GROMACS .gro file of C-alpha atoms in nm:
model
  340
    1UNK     CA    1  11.713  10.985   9.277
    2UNK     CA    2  11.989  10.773   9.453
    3UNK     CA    3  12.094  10.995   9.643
    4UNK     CA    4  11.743  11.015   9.775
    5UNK     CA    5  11.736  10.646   9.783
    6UNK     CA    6  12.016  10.585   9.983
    7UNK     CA    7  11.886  10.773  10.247
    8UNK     CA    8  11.592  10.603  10.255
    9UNK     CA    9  11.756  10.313  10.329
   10UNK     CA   10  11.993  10.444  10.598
   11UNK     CA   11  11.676  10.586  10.809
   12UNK     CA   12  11.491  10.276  10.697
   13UNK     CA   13  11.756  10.054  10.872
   14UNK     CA   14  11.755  10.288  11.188
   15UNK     CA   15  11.436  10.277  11.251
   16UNK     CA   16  11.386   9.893  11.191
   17UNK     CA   17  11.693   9.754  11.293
   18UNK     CA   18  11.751   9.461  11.027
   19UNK     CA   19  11.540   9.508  10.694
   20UNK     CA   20  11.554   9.210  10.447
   21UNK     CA   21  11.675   9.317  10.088
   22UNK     CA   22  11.350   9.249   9.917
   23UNK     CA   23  11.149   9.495  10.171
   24UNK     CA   24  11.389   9.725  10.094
   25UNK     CA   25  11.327   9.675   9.715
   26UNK     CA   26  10.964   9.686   9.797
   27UNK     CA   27  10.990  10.032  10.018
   28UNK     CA   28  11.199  10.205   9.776
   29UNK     CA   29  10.943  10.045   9.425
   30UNK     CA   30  11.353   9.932   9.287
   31UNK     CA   31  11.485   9.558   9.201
   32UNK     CA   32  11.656   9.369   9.490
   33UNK     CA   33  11.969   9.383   9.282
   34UNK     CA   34  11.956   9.777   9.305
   35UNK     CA   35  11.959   9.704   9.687
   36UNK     CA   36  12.237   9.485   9.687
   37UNK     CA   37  12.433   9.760   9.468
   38UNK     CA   38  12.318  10.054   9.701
   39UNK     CA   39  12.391   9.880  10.008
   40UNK     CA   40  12.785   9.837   9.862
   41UNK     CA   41  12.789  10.182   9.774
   42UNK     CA   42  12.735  10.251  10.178
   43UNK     CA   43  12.974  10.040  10.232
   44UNK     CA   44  13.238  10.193  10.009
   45UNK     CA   45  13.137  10.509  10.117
   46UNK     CA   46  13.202  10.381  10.515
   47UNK     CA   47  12.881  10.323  10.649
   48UNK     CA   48  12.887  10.005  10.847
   49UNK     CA   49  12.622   9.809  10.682
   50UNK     CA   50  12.631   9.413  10.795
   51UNK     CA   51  12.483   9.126  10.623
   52UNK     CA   52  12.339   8.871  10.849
   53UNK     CA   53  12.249   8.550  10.658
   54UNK     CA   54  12.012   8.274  10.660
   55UNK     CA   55  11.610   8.294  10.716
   56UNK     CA   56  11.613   8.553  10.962
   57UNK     CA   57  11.855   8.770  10.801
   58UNK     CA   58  11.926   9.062  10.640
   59UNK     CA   59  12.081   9.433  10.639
   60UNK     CA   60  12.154   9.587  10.975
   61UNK     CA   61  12.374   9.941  11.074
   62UNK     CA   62  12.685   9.833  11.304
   63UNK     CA   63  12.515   9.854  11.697
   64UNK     CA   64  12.548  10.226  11.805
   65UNK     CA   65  12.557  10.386  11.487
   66UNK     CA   66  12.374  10.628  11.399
   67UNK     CA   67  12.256  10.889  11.135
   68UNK     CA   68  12.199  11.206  11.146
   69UNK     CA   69  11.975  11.366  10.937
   70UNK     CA   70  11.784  11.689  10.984
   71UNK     CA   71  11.697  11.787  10.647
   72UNK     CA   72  11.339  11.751  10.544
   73UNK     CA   73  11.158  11.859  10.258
   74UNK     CA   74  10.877  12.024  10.143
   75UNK     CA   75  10.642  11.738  10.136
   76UNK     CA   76  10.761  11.577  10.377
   77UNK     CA   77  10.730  11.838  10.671
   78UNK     CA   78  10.371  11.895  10.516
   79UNK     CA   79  10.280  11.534  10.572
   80UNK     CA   80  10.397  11.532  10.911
   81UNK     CA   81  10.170  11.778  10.960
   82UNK     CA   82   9.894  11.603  10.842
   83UNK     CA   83   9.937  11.328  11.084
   84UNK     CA   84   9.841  11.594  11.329
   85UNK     CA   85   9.471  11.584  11.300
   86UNK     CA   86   9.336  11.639  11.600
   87UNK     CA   87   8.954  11.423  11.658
   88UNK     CA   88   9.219  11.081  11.731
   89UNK     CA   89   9.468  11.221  11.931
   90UNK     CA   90   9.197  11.388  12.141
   91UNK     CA   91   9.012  11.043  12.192
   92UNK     CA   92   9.350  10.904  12.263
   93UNK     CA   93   9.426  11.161  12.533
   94UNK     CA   94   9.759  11.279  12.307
   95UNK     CA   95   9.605  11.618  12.196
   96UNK     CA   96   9.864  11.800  12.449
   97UNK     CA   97  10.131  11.631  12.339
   98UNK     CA   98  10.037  11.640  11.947
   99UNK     CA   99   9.977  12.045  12.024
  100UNK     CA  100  10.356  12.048  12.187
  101UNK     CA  101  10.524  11.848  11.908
  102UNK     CA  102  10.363  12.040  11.674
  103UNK     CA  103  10.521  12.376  11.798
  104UNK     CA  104  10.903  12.191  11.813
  105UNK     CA  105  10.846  12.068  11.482
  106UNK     CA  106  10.762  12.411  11.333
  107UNK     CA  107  11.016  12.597  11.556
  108UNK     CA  108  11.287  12.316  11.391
  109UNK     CA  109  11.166  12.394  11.052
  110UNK     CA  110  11.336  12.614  10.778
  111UNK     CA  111  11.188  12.947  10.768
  112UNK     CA  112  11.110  12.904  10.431
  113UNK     CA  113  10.916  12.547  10.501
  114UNK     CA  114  10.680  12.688  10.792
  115UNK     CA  115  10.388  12.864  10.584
  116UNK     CA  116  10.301  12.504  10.401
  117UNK     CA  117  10.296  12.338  10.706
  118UNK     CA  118  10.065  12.581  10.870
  119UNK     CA  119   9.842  12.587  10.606
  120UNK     CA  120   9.806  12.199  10.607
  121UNK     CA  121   9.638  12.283  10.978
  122UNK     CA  122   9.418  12.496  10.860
  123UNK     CA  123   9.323  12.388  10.564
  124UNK     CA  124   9.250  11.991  10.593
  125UNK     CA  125   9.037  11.812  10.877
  126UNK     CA  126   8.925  11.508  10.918
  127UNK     CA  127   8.558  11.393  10.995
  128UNK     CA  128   8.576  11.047  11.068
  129UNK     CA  129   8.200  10.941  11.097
  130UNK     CA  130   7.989  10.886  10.796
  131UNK     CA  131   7.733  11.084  10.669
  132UNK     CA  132   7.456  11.179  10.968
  133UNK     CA  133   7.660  10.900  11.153
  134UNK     CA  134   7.816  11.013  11.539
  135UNK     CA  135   8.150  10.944  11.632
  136UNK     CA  136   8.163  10.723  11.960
  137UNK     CA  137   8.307  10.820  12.258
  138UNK     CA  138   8.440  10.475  12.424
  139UNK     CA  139   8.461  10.511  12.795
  140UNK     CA  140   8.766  10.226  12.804
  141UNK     CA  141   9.008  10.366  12.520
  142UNK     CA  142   9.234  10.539  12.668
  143UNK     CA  143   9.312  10.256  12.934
  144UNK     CA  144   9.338  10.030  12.597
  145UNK     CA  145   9.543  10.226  12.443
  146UNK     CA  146   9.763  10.222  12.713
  147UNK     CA  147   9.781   9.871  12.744
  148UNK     CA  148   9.877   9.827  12.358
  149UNK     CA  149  10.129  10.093  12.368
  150UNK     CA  150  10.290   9.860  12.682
  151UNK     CA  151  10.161   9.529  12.558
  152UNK     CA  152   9.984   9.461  12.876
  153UNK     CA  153   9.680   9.198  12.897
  154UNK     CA  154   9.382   9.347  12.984
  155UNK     CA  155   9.031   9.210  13.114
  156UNK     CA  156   8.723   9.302  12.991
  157UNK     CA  157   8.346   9.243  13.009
  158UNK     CA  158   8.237   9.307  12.702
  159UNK     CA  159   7.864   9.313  12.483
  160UNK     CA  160   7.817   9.147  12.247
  161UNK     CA  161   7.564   9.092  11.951
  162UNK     CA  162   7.444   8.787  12.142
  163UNK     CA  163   7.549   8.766  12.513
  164UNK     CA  164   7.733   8.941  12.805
  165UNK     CA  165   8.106   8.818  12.814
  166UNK     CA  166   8.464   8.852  13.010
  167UNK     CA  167   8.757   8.779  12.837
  168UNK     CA  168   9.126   8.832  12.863
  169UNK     CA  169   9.308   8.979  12.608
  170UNK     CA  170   9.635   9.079  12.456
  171UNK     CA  171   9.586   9.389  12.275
  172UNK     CA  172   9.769   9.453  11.948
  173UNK     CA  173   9.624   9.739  11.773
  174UNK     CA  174   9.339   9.977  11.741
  175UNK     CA  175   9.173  10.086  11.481
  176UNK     CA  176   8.936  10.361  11.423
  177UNK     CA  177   8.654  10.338  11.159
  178UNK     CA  178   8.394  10.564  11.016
  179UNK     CA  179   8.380  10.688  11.382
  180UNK     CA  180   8.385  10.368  11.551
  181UNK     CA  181   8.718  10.225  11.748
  182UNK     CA  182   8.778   9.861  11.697
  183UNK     CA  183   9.055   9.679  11.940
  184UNK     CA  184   9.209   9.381  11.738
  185UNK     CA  185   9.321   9.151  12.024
  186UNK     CA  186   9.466   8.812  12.070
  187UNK     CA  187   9.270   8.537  12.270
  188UNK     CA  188   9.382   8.189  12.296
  189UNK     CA  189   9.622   8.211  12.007
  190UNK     CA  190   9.375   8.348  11.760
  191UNK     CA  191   9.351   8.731  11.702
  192UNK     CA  192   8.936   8.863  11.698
  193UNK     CA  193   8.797   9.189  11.681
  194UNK     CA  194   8.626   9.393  11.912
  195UNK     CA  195   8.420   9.700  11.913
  196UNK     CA  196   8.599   9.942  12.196
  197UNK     CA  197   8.232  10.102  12.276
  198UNK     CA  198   8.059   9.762  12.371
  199UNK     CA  199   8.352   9.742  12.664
  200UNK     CA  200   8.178   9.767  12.960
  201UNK     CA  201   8.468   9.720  13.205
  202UNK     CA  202   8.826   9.704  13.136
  203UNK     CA  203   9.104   9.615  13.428
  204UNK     CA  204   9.435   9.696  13.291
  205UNK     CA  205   9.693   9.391  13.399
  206UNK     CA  206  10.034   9.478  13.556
  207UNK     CA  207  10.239   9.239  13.315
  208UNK     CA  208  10.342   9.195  12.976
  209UNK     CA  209  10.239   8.957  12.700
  210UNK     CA  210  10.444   8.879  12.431
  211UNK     CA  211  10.333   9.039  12.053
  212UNK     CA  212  10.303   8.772  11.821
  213UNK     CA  213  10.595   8.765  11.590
  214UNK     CA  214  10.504   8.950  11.218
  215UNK     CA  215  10.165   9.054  11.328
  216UNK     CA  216  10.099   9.338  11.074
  217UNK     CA  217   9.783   9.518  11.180
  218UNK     CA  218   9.694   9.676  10.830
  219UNK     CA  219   9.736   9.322  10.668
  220UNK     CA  220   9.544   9.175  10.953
  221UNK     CA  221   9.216   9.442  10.969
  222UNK     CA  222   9.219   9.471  10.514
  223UNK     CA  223   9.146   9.096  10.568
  224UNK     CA  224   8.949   9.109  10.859
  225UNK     CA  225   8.686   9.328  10.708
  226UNK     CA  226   8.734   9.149  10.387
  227UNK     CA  227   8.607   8.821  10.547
  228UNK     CA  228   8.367   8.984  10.743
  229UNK     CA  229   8.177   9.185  10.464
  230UNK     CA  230   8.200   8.821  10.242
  231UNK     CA  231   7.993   8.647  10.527
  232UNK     CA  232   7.739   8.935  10.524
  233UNK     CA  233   7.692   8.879  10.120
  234UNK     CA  234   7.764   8.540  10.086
  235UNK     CA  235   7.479   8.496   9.777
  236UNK     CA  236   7.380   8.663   9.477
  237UNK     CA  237   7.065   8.803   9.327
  238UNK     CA  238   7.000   8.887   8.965
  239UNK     CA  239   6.813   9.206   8.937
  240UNK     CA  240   6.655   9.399   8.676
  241UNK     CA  241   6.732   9.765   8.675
  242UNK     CA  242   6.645  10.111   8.507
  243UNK     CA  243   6.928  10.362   8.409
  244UNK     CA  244   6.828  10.541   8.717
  245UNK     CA  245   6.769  10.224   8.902
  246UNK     CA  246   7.190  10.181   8.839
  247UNK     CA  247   7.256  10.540   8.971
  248UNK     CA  248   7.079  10.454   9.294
  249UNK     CA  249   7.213  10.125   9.344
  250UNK     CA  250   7.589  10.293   9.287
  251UNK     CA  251   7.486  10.569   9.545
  252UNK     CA  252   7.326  10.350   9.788
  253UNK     CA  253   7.539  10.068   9.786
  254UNK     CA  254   7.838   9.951  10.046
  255UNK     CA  255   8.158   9.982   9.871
  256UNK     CA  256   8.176   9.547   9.925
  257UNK     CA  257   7.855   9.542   9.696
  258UNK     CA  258   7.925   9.789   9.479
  259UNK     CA  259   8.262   9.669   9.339
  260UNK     CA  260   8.115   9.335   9.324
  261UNK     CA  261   7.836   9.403   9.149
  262UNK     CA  262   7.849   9.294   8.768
  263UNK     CA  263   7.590   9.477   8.522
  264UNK     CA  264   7.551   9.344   8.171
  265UNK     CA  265   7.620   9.590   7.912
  266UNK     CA  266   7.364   9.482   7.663
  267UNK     CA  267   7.009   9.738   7.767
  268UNK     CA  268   6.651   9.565   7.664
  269UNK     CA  269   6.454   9.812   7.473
  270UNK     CA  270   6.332   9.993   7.814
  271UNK     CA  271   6.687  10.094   7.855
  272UNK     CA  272   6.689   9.823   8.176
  273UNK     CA  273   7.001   9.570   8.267
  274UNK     CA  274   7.034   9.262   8.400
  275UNK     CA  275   7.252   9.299   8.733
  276UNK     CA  276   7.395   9.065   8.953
  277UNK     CA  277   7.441   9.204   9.322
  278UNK     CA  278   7.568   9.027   9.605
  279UNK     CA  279   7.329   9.003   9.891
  280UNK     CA  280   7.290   8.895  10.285
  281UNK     CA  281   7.250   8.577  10.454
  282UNK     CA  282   6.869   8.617  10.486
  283UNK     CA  283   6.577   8.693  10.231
  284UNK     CA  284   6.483   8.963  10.483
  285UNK     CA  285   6.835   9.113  10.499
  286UNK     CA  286   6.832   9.081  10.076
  287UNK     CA  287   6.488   9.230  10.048
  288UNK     CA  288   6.556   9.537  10.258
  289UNK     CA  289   6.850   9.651  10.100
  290UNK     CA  290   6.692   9.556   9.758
  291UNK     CA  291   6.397   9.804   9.851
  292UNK     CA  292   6.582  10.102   9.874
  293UNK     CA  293   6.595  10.107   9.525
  294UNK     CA  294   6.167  10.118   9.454
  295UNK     CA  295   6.045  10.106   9.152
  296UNK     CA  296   6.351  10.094   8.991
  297UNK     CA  297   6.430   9.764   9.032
  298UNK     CA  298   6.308   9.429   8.951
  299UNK     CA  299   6.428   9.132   9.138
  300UNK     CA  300   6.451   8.763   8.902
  301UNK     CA  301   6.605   8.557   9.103
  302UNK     CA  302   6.633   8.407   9.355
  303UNK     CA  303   6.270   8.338   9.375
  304UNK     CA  304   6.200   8.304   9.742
  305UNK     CA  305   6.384   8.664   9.729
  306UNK     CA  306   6.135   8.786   9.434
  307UNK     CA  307   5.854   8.610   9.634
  308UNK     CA  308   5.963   8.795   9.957
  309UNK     CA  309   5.959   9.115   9.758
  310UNK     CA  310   5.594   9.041   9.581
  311UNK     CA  311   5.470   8.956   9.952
  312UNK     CA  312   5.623   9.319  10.126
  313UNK     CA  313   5.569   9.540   9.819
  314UNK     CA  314   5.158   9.422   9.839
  315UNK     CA  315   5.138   9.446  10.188
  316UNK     CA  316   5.290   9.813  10.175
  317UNK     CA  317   5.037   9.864   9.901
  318UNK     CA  318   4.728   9.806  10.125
  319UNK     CA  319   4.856   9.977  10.403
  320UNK     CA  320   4.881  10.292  10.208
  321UNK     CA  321   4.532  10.240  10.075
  322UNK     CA  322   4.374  10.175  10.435
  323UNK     CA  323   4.528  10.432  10.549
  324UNK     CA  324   4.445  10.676  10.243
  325UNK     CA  325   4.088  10.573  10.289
  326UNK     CA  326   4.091  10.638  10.656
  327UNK     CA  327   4.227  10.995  10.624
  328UNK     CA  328   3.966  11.095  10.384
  329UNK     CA  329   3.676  10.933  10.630
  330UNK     CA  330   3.870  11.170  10.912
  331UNK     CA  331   3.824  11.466  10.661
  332UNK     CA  332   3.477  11.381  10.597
  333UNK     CA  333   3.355  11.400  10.949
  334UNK     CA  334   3.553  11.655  11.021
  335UNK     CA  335   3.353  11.878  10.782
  336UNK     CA  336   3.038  11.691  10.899
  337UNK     CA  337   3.123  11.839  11.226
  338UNK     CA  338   3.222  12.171  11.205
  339UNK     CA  339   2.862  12.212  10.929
  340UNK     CA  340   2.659  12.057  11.197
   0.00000   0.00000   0.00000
């Protein structure tokens, strides 16, 4: 396990230059003091690992030095492999050059490593779209993409929910989403989010902008969507359900509701719970989602939400029976006619 470790660190500090002792704890799920006895064991062992102190310090290989390691295992080379999956890379434009690093990697590879890693290819894909959901086709991603990869500004006009606008960006990640590409990008000091398919022009800007320092795009979208799905469900409605009424809310529900969602364990003699389920912004919003569910749900409270409710479920009601009552008066002259 240390031996294992101590790698780790050595391709860890490669890749990243200067890694503080604590992500290095972090990476490798050990104590910072393990670190700071691992790191002396490199040392000892003549690896030239430096110290640099103060704020912006921390563990760095001598300039020039570097490591050579060729041996992968197992799991490892089957992960890479993984990473191949080709819908992305295609959309990216990097499905030739996936396809050819593909072919080194598995020409590299141990003879006895090679069957695993073909069978990942064949035996995992990935369907990024949801359920009876199409995955876009962005006319402007490849140019962003670009431009992120170089860290050039780019200009767009761009659609939104609300208006046509232009703005200029710096782009610092993209991220793709149940089908959908999103482009998180900087403008005037604050970083936003836009949808790459609502581009309508993009002009590609032959200088560089400077990445903002410790911009971490997982940390940034996680919190992004976070916010986002909290303004969609900012209130709460307490709803009566059946046992089945439960099983459709849990099916039906966005993963933001759903997890959110608190159920009382306690069942009144009809076997029903009292739920409380975040909802949208707007009674219509609350009531439409809320309908999915039929019968098997009763809404308490709020009660301009149960009063919405009261006001569609009649009005549904009556335009089933008009229109019940006007297919059988179709029938009826219909056979009228044909006796006649």
């Amino acid at each position: 396990m240390r031996a294992s470790r101590l790698l780790s660190i050595l391709t860890t500090l490669q890749a990243r230059g200067q890694v503080t002792a604590p992500a290095l704890a972090e990476a490798n799920e050990v104590s910072v003091r393990t670190i700071y006895r691992d790191i002396d064991a490199l040392a000892a062992a003549g690896i030239p690992v430096y110290a640099d102190r103060g704020a912006e310090g921390g563990y760095r290989l001598l300039d020039g030095y570097r490591v050579r390691l060729n041996g992968l295992s197992q799991p490892e080379a089957e992960a890479l492999f993984m990473t191949g999956l080709p819908g992305p890379a295609a959309a990216l434009g990097l499905e030739p050059a996936m396809l050819a690093a593909q072919t080194k990697l598995m020409a590299a590879l141990p003879a006895s490593l090679r069957p695993n890693a073909g069978r990942m290819q064949e035996r995992f894909h990935l369907d990024a779209p949801s359920w009876f959901g199409e995955s876009e086709q962005p006319k402007h991603l490849r140019a962003i993409a670009g431009a992120v990869l170089r860290e050039n500004p780019i200009e767009i006009r761009y659609q939104s929910w609300r208006a046509e606008k232009r703005r200029r960006i710096a782009p610092l990640g993209l991220v793709l989403k149940g089908g959908s590409w999103y482009l998180a990008g900087q403008v005037d000091g604050s970083v936003r989010t836009y949808r790459v398919a609502r581009v309508l022009d993009c002009n590609v800007l032959d200088e560089r902008f400077e990445r903002p320092a410790g911009f971490d795009l997982a940390a940034y979208w996680l919190a992004a969507t976070t916010r986002l799905e909290g303004e969609m469900h900012p209130n709460t409605a307490t709803v009566r359900l059946s046992p089945f009424g439960i099983k459709l809310l849990n099916a039906l529900s966005q993963p933001y509701v759903k997890t959110r969602t608190r159920i009382e364990e306690n069942a009144d003699a009809d076997g029903w719970r009292i739920a409380f389920v975040p909802i949208g912004k707007t009674v219509w919003h609350a009531a439409a989602e809320l309908l999915r569910l039929g019968a098997e749900a009763e809404v308490l409270a709020p009660a301009e939400l149960r009063d919405k409710m009261t006001e569609l479920t009649q009005a549904m009601a009556a335009r089933y029976r008009t229109a019940q009552h006007g297919y059988q008066d179709r029938k009826t002259r219909s056979r009228t006619t044909k006796h006649s």
